[in-house]
Structure formats: structure tokens, C-alpha cells
mmCIF file with all atom_site columns, C-alpha atoms in Angstrom:
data_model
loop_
_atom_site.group_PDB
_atom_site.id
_atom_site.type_symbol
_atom_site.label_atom_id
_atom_site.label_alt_id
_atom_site.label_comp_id
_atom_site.label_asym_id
_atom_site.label_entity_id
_atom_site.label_seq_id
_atom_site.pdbx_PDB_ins_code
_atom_site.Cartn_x
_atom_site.Cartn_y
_atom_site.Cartn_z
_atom_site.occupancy
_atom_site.B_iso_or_equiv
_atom_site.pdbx_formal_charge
_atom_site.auth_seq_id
_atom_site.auth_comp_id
_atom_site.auth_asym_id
_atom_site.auth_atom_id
_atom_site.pdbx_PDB_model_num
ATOM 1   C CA . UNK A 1 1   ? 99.620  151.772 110.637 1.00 53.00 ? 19  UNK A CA 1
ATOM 2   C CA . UNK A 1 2   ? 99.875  148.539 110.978 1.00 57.00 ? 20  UNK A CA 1
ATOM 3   C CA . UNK A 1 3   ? 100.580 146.881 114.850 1.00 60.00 ? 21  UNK A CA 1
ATOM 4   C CA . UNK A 1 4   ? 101.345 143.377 113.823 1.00 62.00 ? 22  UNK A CA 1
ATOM 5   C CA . UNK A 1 5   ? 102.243 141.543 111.228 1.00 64.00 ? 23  UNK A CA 1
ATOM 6   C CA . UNK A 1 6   ? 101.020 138.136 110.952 1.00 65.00 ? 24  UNK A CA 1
ATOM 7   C CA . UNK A 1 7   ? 104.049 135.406 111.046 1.00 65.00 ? 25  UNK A CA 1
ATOM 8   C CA . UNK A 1 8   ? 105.277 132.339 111.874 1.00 67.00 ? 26  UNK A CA 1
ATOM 9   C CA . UNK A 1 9   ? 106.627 131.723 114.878 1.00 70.00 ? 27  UNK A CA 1
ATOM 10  C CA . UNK A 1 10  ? 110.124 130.366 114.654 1.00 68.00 ? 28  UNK A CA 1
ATOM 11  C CA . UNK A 1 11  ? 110.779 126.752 116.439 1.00 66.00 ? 29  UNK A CA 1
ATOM 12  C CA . UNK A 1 12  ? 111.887 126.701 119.194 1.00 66.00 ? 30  UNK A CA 1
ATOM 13  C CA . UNK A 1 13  ? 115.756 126.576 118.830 1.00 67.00 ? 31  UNK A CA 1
ATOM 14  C CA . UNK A 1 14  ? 117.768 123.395 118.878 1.00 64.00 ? 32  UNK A CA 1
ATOM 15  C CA . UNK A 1 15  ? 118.606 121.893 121.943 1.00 63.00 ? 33  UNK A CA 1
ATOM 16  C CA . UNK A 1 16  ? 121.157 118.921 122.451 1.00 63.00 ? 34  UNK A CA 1
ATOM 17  C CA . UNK A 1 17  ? 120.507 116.595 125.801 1.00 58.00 ? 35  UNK A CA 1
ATOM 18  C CA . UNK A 1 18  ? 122.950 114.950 127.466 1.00 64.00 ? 36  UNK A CA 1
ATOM 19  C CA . UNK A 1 19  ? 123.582 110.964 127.146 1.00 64.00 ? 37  UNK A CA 1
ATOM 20  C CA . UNK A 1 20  ? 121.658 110.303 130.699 1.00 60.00 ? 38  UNK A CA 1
ATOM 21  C CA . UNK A 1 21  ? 118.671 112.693 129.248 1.00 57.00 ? 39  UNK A CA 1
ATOM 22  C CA . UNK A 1 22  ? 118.185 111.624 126.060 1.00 56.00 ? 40  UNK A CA 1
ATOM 23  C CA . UNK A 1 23  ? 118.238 108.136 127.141 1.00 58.00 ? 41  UNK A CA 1
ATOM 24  C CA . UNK A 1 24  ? 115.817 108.494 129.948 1.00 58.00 ? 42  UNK A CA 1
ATOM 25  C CA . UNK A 1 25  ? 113.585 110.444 127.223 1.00 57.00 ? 43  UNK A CA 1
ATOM 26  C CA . UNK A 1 26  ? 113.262 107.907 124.818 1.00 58.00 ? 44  UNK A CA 1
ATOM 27  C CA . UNK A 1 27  ? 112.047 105.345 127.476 1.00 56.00 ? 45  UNK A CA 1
ATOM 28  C CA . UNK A 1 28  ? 109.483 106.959 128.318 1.00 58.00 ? 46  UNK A CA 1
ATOM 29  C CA . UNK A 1 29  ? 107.991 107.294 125.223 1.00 56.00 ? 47  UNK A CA 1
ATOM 30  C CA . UNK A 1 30  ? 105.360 104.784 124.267 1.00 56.00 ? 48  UNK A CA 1
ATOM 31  C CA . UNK A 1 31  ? 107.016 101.417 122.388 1.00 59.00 ? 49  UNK A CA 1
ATOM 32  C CA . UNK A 1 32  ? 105.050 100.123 119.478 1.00 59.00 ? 50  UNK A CA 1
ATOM 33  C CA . UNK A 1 33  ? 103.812 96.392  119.620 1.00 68.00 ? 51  UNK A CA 1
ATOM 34  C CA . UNK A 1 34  ? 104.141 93.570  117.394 1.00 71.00 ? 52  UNK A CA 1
ATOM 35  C CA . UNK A 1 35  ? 101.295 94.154  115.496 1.00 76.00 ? 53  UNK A CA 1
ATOM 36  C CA . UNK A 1 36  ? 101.886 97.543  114.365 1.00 76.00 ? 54  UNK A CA 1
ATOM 37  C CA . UNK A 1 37  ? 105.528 97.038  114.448 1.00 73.00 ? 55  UNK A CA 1
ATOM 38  C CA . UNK A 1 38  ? 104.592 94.221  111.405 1.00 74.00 ? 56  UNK A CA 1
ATOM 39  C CA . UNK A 1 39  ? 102.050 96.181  109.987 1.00 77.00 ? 57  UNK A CA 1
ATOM 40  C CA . UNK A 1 40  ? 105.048 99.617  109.528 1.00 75.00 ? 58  UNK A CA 1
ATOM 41  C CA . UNK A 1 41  ? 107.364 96.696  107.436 1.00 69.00 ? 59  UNK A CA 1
ATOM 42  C CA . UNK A 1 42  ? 104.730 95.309  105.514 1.00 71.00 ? 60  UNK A CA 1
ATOM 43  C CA . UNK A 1 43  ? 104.129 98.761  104.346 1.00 71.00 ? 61  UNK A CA 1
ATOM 44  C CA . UNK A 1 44  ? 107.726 99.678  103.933 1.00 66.00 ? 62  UNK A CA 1
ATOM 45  C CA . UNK A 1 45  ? 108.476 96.685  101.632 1.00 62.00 ? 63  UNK A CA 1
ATOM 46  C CA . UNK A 1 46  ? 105.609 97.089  99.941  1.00 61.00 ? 64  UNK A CA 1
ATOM 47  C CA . UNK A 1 47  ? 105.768 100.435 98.786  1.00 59.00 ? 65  UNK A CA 1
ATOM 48  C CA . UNK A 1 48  ? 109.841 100.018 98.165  1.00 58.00 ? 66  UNK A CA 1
ATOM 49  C CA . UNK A 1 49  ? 109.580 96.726  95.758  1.00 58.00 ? 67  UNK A CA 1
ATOM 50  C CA . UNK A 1 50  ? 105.779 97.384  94.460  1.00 58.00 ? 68  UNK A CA 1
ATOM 51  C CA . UNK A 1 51  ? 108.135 99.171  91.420  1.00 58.00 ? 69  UNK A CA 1
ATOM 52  C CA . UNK A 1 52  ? 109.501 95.947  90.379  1.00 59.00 ? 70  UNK A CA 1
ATOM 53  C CA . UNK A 1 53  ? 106.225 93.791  90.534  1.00 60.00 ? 71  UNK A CA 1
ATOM 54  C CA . UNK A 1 54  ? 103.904 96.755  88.250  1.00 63.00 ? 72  UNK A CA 1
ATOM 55  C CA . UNK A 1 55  ? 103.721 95.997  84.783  1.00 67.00 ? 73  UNK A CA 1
ATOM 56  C CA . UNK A 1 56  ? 102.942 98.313  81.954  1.00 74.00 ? 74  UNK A CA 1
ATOM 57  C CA . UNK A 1 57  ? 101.081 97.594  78.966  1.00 78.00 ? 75  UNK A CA 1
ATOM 58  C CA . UNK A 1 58  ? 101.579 99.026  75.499  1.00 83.00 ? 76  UNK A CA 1
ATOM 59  C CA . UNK A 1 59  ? 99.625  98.794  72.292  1.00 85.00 ? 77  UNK A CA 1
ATOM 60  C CA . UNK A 1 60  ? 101.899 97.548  69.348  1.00 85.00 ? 78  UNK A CA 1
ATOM 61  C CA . UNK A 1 61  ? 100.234 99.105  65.721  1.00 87.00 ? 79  UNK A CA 1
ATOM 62  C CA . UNK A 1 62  ? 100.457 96.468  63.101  1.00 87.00 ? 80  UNK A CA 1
ATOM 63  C CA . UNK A 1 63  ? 99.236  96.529  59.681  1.00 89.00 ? 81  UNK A CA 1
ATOM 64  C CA . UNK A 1 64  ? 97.940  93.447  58.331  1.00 87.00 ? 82  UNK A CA 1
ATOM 65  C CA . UNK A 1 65  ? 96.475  92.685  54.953  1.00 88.00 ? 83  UNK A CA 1
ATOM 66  C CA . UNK A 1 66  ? 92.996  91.728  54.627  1.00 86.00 ? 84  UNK A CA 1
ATOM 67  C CA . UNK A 1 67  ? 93.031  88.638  53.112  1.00 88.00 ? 85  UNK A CA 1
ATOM 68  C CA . UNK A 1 68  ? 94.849  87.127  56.268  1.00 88.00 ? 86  UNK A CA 1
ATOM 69  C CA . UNK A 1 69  ? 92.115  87.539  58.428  1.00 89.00 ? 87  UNK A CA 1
ATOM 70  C CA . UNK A 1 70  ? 89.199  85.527  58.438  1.00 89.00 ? 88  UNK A CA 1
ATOM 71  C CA . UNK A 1 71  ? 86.833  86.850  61.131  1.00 90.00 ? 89  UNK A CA 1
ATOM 72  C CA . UNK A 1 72  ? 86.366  89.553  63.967  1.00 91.00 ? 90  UNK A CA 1
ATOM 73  C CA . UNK A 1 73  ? 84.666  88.518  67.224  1.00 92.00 ? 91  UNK A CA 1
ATOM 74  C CA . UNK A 1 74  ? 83.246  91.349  69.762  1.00 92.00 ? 92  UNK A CA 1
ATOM 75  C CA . UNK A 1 75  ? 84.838  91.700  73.062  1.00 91.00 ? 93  UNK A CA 1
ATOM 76  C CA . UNK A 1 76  ? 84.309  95.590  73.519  1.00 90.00 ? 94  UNK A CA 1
ATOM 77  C CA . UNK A 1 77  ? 83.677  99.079  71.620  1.00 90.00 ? 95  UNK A CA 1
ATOM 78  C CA . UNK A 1 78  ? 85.172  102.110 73.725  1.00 89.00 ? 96  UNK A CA 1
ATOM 79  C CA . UNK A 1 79  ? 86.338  105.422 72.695  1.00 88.00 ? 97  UNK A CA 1
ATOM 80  C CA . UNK A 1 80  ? 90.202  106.647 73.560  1.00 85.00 ? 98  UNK A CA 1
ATOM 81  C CA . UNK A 1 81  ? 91.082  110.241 73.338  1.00 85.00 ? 99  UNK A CA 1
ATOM 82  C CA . UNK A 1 82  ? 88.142  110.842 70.744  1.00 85.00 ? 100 UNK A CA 1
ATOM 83  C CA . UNK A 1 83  ? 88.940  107.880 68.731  1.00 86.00 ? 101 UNK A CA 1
ATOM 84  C CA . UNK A 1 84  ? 86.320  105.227 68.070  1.00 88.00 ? 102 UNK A CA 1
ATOM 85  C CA . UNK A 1 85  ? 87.884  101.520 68.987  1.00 89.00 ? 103 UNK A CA 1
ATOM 86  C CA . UNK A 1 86  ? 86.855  97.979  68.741  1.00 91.00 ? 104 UNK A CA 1
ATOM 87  C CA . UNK A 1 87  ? 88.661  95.106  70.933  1.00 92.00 ? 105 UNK A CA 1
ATOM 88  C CA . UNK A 1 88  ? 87.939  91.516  69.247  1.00 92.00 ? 106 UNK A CA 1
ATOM 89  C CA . UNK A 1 89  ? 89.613  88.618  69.210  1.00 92.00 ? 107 UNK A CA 1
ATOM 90  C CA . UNK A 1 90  ? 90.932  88.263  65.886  1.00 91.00 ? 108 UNK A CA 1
ATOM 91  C CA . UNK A 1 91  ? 90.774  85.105  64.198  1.00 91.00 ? 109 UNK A CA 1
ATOM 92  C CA . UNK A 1 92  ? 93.359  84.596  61.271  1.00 90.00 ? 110 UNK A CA 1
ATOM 93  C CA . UNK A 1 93  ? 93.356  82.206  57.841  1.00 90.00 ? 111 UNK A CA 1
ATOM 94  C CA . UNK A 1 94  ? 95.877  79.868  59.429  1.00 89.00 ? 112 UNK A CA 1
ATOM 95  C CA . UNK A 1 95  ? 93.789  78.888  62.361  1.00 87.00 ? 113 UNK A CA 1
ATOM 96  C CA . UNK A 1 96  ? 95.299  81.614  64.797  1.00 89.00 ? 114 UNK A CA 1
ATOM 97  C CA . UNK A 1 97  ? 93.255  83.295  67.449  1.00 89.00 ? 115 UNK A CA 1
ATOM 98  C CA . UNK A 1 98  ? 94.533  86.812  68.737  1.00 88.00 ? 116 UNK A CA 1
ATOM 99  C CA . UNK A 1 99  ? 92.824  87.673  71.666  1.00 89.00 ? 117 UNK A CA 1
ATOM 100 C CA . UNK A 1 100 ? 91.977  91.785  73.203  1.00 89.00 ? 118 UNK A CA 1
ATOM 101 C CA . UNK A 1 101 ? 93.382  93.372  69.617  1.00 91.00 ? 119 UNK A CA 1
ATOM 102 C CA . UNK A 1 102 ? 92.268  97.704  68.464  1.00 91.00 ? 120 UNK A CA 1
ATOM 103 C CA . UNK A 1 103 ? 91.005  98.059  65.918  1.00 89.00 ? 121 UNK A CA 1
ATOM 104 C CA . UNK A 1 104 ? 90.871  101.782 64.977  1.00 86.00 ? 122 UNK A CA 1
ATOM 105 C CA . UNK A 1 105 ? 87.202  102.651 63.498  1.00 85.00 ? 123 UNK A CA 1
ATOM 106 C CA . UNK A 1 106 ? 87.015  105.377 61.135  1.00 83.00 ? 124 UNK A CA 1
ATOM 107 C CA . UNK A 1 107 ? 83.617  106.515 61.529  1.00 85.00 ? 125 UNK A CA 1
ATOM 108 C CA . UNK A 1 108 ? 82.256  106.924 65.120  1.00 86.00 ? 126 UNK A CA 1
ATOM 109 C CA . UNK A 1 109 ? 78.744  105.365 63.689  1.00 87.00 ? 127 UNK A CA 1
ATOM 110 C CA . UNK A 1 110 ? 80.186  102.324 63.829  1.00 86.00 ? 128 UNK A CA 1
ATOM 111 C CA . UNK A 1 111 ? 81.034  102.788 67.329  1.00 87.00 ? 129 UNK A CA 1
ATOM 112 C CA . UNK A 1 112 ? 77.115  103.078 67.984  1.00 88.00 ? 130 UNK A CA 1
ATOM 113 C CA . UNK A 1 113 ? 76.623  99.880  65.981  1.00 87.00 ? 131 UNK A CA 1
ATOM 114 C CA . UNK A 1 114 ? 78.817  97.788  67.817  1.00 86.00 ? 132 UNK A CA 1
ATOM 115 C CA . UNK A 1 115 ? 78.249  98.857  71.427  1.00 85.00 ? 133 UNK A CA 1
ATOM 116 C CA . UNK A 1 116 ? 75.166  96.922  71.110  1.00 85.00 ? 134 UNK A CA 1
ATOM 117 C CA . UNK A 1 117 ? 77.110  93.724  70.127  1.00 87.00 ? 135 UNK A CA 1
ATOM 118 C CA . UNK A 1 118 ? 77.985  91.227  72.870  1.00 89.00 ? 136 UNK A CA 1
ATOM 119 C CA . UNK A 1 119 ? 80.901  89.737  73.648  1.00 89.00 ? 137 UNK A CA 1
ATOM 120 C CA . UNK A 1 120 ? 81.599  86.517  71.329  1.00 89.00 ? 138 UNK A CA 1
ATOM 121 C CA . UNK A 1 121 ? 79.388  87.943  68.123  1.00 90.00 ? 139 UNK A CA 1
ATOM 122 C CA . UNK A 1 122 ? 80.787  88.336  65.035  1.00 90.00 ? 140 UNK A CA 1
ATOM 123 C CA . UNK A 1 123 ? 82.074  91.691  63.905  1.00 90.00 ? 141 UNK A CA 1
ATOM 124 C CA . UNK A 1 124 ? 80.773  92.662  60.349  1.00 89.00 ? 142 UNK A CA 1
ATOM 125 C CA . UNK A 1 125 ? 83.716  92.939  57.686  1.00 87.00 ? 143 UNK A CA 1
ATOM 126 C CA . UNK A 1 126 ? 82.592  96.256  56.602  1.00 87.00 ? 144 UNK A CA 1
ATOM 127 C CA . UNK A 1 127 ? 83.306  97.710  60.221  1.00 85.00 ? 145 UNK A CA 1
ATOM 128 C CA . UNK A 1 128 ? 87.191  96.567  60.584  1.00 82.00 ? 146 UNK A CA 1
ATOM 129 C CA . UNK A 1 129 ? 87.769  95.802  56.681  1.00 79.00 ? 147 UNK A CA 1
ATOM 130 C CA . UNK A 1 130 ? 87.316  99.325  55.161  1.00 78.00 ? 148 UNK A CA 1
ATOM 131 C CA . UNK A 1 131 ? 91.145  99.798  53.838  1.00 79.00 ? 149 UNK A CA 1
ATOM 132 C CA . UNK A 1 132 ? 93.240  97.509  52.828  1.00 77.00 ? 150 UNK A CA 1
ATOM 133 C CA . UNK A 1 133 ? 95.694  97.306  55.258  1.00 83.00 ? 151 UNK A CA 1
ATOM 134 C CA . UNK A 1 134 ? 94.046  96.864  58.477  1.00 85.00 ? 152 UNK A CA 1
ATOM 135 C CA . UNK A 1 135 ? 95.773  98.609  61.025  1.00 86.00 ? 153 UNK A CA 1
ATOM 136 C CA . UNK A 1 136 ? 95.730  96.922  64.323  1.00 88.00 ? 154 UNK A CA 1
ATOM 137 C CA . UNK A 1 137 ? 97.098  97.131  67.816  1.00 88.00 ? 155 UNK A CA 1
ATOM 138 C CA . UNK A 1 138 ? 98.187  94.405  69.693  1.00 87.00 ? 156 UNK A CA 1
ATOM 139 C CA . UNK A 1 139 ? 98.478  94.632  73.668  1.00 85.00 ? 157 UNK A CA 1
ATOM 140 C CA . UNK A 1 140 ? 101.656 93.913  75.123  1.00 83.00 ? 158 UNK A CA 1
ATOM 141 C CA . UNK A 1 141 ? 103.408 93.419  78.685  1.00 75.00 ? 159 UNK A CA 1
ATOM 142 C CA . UNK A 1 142 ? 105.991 95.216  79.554  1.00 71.00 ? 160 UNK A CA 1
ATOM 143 C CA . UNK A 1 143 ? 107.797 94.767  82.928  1.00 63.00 ? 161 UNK A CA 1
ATOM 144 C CA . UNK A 1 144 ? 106.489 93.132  85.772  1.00 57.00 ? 162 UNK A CA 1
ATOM 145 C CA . UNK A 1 145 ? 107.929 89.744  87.492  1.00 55.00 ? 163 UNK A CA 1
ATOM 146 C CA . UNK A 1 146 ? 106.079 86.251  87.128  1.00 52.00 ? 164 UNK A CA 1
ATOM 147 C CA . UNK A 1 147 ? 104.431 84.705  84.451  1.00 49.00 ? 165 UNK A CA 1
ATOM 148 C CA . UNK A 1 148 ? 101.568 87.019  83.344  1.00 48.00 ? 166 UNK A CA 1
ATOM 149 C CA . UNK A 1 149 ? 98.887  85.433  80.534  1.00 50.00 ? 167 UNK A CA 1
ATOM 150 C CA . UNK A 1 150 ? 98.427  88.320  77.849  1.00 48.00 ? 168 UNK A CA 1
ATOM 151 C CA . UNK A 1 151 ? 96.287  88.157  75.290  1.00 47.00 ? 169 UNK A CA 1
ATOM 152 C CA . UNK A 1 152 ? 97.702  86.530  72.170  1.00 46.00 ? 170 UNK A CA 1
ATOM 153 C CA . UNK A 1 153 ? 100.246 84.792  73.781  1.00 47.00 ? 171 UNK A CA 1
ATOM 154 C CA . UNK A 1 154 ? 98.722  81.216  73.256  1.00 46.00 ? 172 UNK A CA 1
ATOM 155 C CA . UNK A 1 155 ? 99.169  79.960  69.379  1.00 44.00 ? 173 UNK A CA 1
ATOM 156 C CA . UNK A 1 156 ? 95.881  78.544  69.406  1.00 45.00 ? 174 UNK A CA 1
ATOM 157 C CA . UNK A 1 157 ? 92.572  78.975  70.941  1.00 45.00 ? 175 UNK A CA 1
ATOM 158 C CA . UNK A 1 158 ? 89.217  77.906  69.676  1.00 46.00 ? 176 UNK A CA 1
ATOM 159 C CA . UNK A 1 159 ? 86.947  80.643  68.678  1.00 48.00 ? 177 UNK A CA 1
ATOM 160 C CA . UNK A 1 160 ? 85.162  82.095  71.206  1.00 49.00 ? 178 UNK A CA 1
ATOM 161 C CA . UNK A 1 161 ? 81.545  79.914  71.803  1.00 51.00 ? 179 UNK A CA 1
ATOM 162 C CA . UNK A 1 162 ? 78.574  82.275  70.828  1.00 50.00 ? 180 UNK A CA 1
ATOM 163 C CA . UNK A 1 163 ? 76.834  83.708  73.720  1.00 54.00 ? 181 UNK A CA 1
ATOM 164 C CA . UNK A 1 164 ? 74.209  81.813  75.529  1.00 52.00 ? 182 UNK A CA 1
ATOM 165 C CA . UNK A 1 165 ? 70.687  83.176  76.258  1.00 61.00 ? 183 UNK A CA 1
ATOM 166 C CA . UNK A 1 166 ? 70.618  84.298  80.001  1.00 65.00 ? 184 UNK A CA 1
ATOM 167 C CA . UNK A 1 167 ? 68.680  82.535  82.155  1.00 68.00 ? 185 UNK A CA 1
ATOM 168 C CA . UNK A 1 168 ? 65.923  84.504  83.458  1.00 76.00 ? 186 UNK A CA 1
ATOM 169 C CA . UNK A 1 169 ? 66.789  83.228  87.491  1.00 80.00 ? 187 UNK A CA 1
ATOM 170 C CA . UNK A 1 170 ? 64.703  86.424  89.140  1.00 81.00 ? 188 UNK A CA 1
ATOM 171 C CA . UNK A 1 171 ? 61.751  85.207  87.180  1.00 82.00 ? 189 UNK A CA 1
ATOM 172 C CA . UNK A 1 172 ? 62.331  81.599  88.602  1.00 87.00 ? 190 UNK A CA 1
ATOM 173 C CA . UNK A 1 173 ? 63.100  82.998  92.107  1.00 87.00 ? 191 UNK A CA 1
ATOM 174 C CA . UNK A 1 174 ? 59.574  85.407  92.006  1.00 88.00 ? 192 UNK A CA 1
ATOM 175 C CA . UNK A 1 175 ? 57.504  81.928  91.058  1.00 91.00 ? 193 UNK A CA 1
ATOM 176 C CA . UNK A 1 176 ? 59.182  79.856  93.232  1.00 91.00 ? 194 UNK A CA 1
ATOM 177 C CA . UNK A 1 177 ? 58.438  82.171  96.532  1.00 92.00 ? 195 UNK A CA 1
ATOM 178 C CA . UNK A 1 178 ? 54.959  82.443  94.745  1.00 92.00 ? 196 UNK A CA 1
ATOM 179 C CA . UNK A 1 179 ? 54.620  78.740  94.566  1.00 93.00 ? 197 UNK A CA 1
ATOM 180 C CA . UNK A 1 180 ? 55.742  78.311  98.155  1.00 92.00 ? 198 UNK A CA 1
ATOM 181 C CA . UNK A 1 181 ? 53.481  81.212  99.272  1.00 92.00 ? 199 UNK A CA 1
ATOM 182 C CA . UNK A 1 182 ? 50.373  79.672  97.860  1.00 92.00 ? 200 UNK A CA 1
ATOM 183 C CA . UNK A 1 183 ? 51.219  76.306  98.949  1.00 91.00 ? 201 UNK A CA 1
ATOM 184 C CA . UNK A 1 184 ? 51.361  77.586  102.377 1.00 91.00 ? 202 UNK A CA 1
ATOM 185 C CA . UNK A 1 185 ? 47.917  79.430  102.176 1.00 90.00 ? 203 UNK A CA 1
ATOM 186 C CA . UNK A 1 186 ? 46.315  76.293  100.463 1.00 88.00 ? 204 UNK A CA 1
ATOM 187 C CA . UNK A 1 187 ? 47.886  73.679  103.562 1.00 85.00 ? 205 UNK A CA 1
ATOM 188 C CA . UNK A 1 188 ? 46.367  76.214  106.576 1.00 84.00 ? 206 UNK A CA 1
ATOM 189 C CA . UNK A 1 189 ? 42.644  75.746  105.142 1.00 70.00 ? 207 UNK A CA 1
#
């Protein structure tokens, strides 16, 4: 039938040295130098205290009536777990910015309306102001050690400026080398 079964060979079985042997085996293995020997703590902190410098970030929900907010500017349109979601900073009737706020779209068109917005343009009130009470969530820090800017924790910011048109520095770059080019032709003749 069968001749061998396939298994793993046991270890070898424990064997204790004496004092004399054991020290005169562990000298002749190969001592680390400084480098690596800083390199293995570095490591070793890092991974043991890396705990207590993460931080975690939740999303508060918040409704807010309508009427308190004034206007909606775009930072970013993503979609979470199937849910259509706008991040603006928010900027409230009493003069208030809150910056990197969700607001929860209810129709996924809207989505593909506002993912061609750039950041800084103003969000149309009939994308975050369908019901009443909008409901909003507000990123916040949880954890971590030092000071850490979130968003919204500054009373008051100025609006965000509206986006400048991009200079076109390729185009400037490709006449330049152009210009050069043809000045070099034109000074050999």
C-alpha cells in the first residue's frame, strides 16, 4: 500500500550546553554593529509607541436648518459605500467658515454635476438644500498627540478665493525653446 507517509521531521531534541559551551558559542557568532544595532531600536520604538501618535477621524452627523447657511463652496464629490457625497467648506449666516464638511446627496446625478466643479466654486443650493434640515457631517480628530489643525477648528476664515485660470507654462516652455532654436539658426547664417 502505501511505503511512506509524507511528514515532518521532528527537531532535533533539546539539548542544554554547559556554562564553558554556551559561552564560547555565543562568541563566535557574528556581533551586530552600530548601525544596525540603531536601526533594530528605531524600529522597536517605533512600532511599540506608533499606537499613541495615530489618530482616528470620525464624521459627526449634524442637522442644520437651512436658513443658517449661506453658501456651499466645492472642495470634492466622492462616493462612500454607494452613497453620493459632497465635501465643501460651508459658509454660515454669522460669518463662520466650516471647512472639509459631507454633505449626503440624494440623487447620484448630482454627483455627476459636481465632479466637474473645482475646488473654491460655489455649490448650487438646489444640490445640498433639497430638505429642510440639512444633514451634515463634520470631521473630527480623535486621538493622536500634538496639536493637529482639523478642519473647522478656526472660528473664522475668509471664503475660499475663486480659482485662478492656470497658466498655460508648457505652452510658454514649447515657444521659448522655439524662440531659442530659431535664434540659434538665424545667428549661424
Amino acid at each position: 500500500m502505501v511505503d511512506k507517509v509524507d511528514r515532518i521531521e521532528a527537531p532535533p531534541p533539546y539539548r542544554v550546553n554547559e556554562a564553558r559551551e554556551a559561552r564560547d558559542q555565543q562568541g563566535q557568532g557574528r556581533q551586530p554593529s552600530q548601525e544596525e544595532e540603531k536601526a533594530e531600536y528605531k524600529r522597536e520604538t517605533t512600532s511599540e509607541w506608533g499606537k499613541f501618535h495615530r489618530q482616528e477621524i470620525t464624521i459627526q452627523p449634524t442637522k442644520v436648518a437651512r436658513q443658517s447657511i449661506d453658501r456651499c463652496y466645492f472642495c470634492a464629490a466622492l462616493i462612500r459605500s454607494g452613497n453620493p457625497i459632497v465635501i465643501v467648506n460651508i459658509a454660515w449666516t454669522n460669518g463662520r467658515i466650516t471647512e472639509g464638511a459631507h454633505i449626503l446627496l440624494s440623487r447620484i446625478d448630482d454627483y455627476f454635476r459636481l465632479r466637474h466643479l473645482r475646488p473654491g466654486q460655489e455649490v448650487p443650493e438646489e444640490i445640498w438644500g433639497e430638505t429642510d434640515p440639512v444633514e451634515i457631517g463634520i470631521p473630527k480628530a480623535l486621538g493622536g498627540s500634538g496639536a493637529i489643525r482639523m478642519p473647522g477648528s478656526s472660528p473664522e476664515i475668509a471664503p475660499p478665493p475663486m480659482p485662478m485660470e492656470k497658466t498655460p507654462w508648457g505652452l510658454i516652455a514649447a515657444v521659448l525653446f522655439a524662440a531659442a532654436i530659431i535664434a540659434i539658426i538665424l545667428f549661424q547664417l
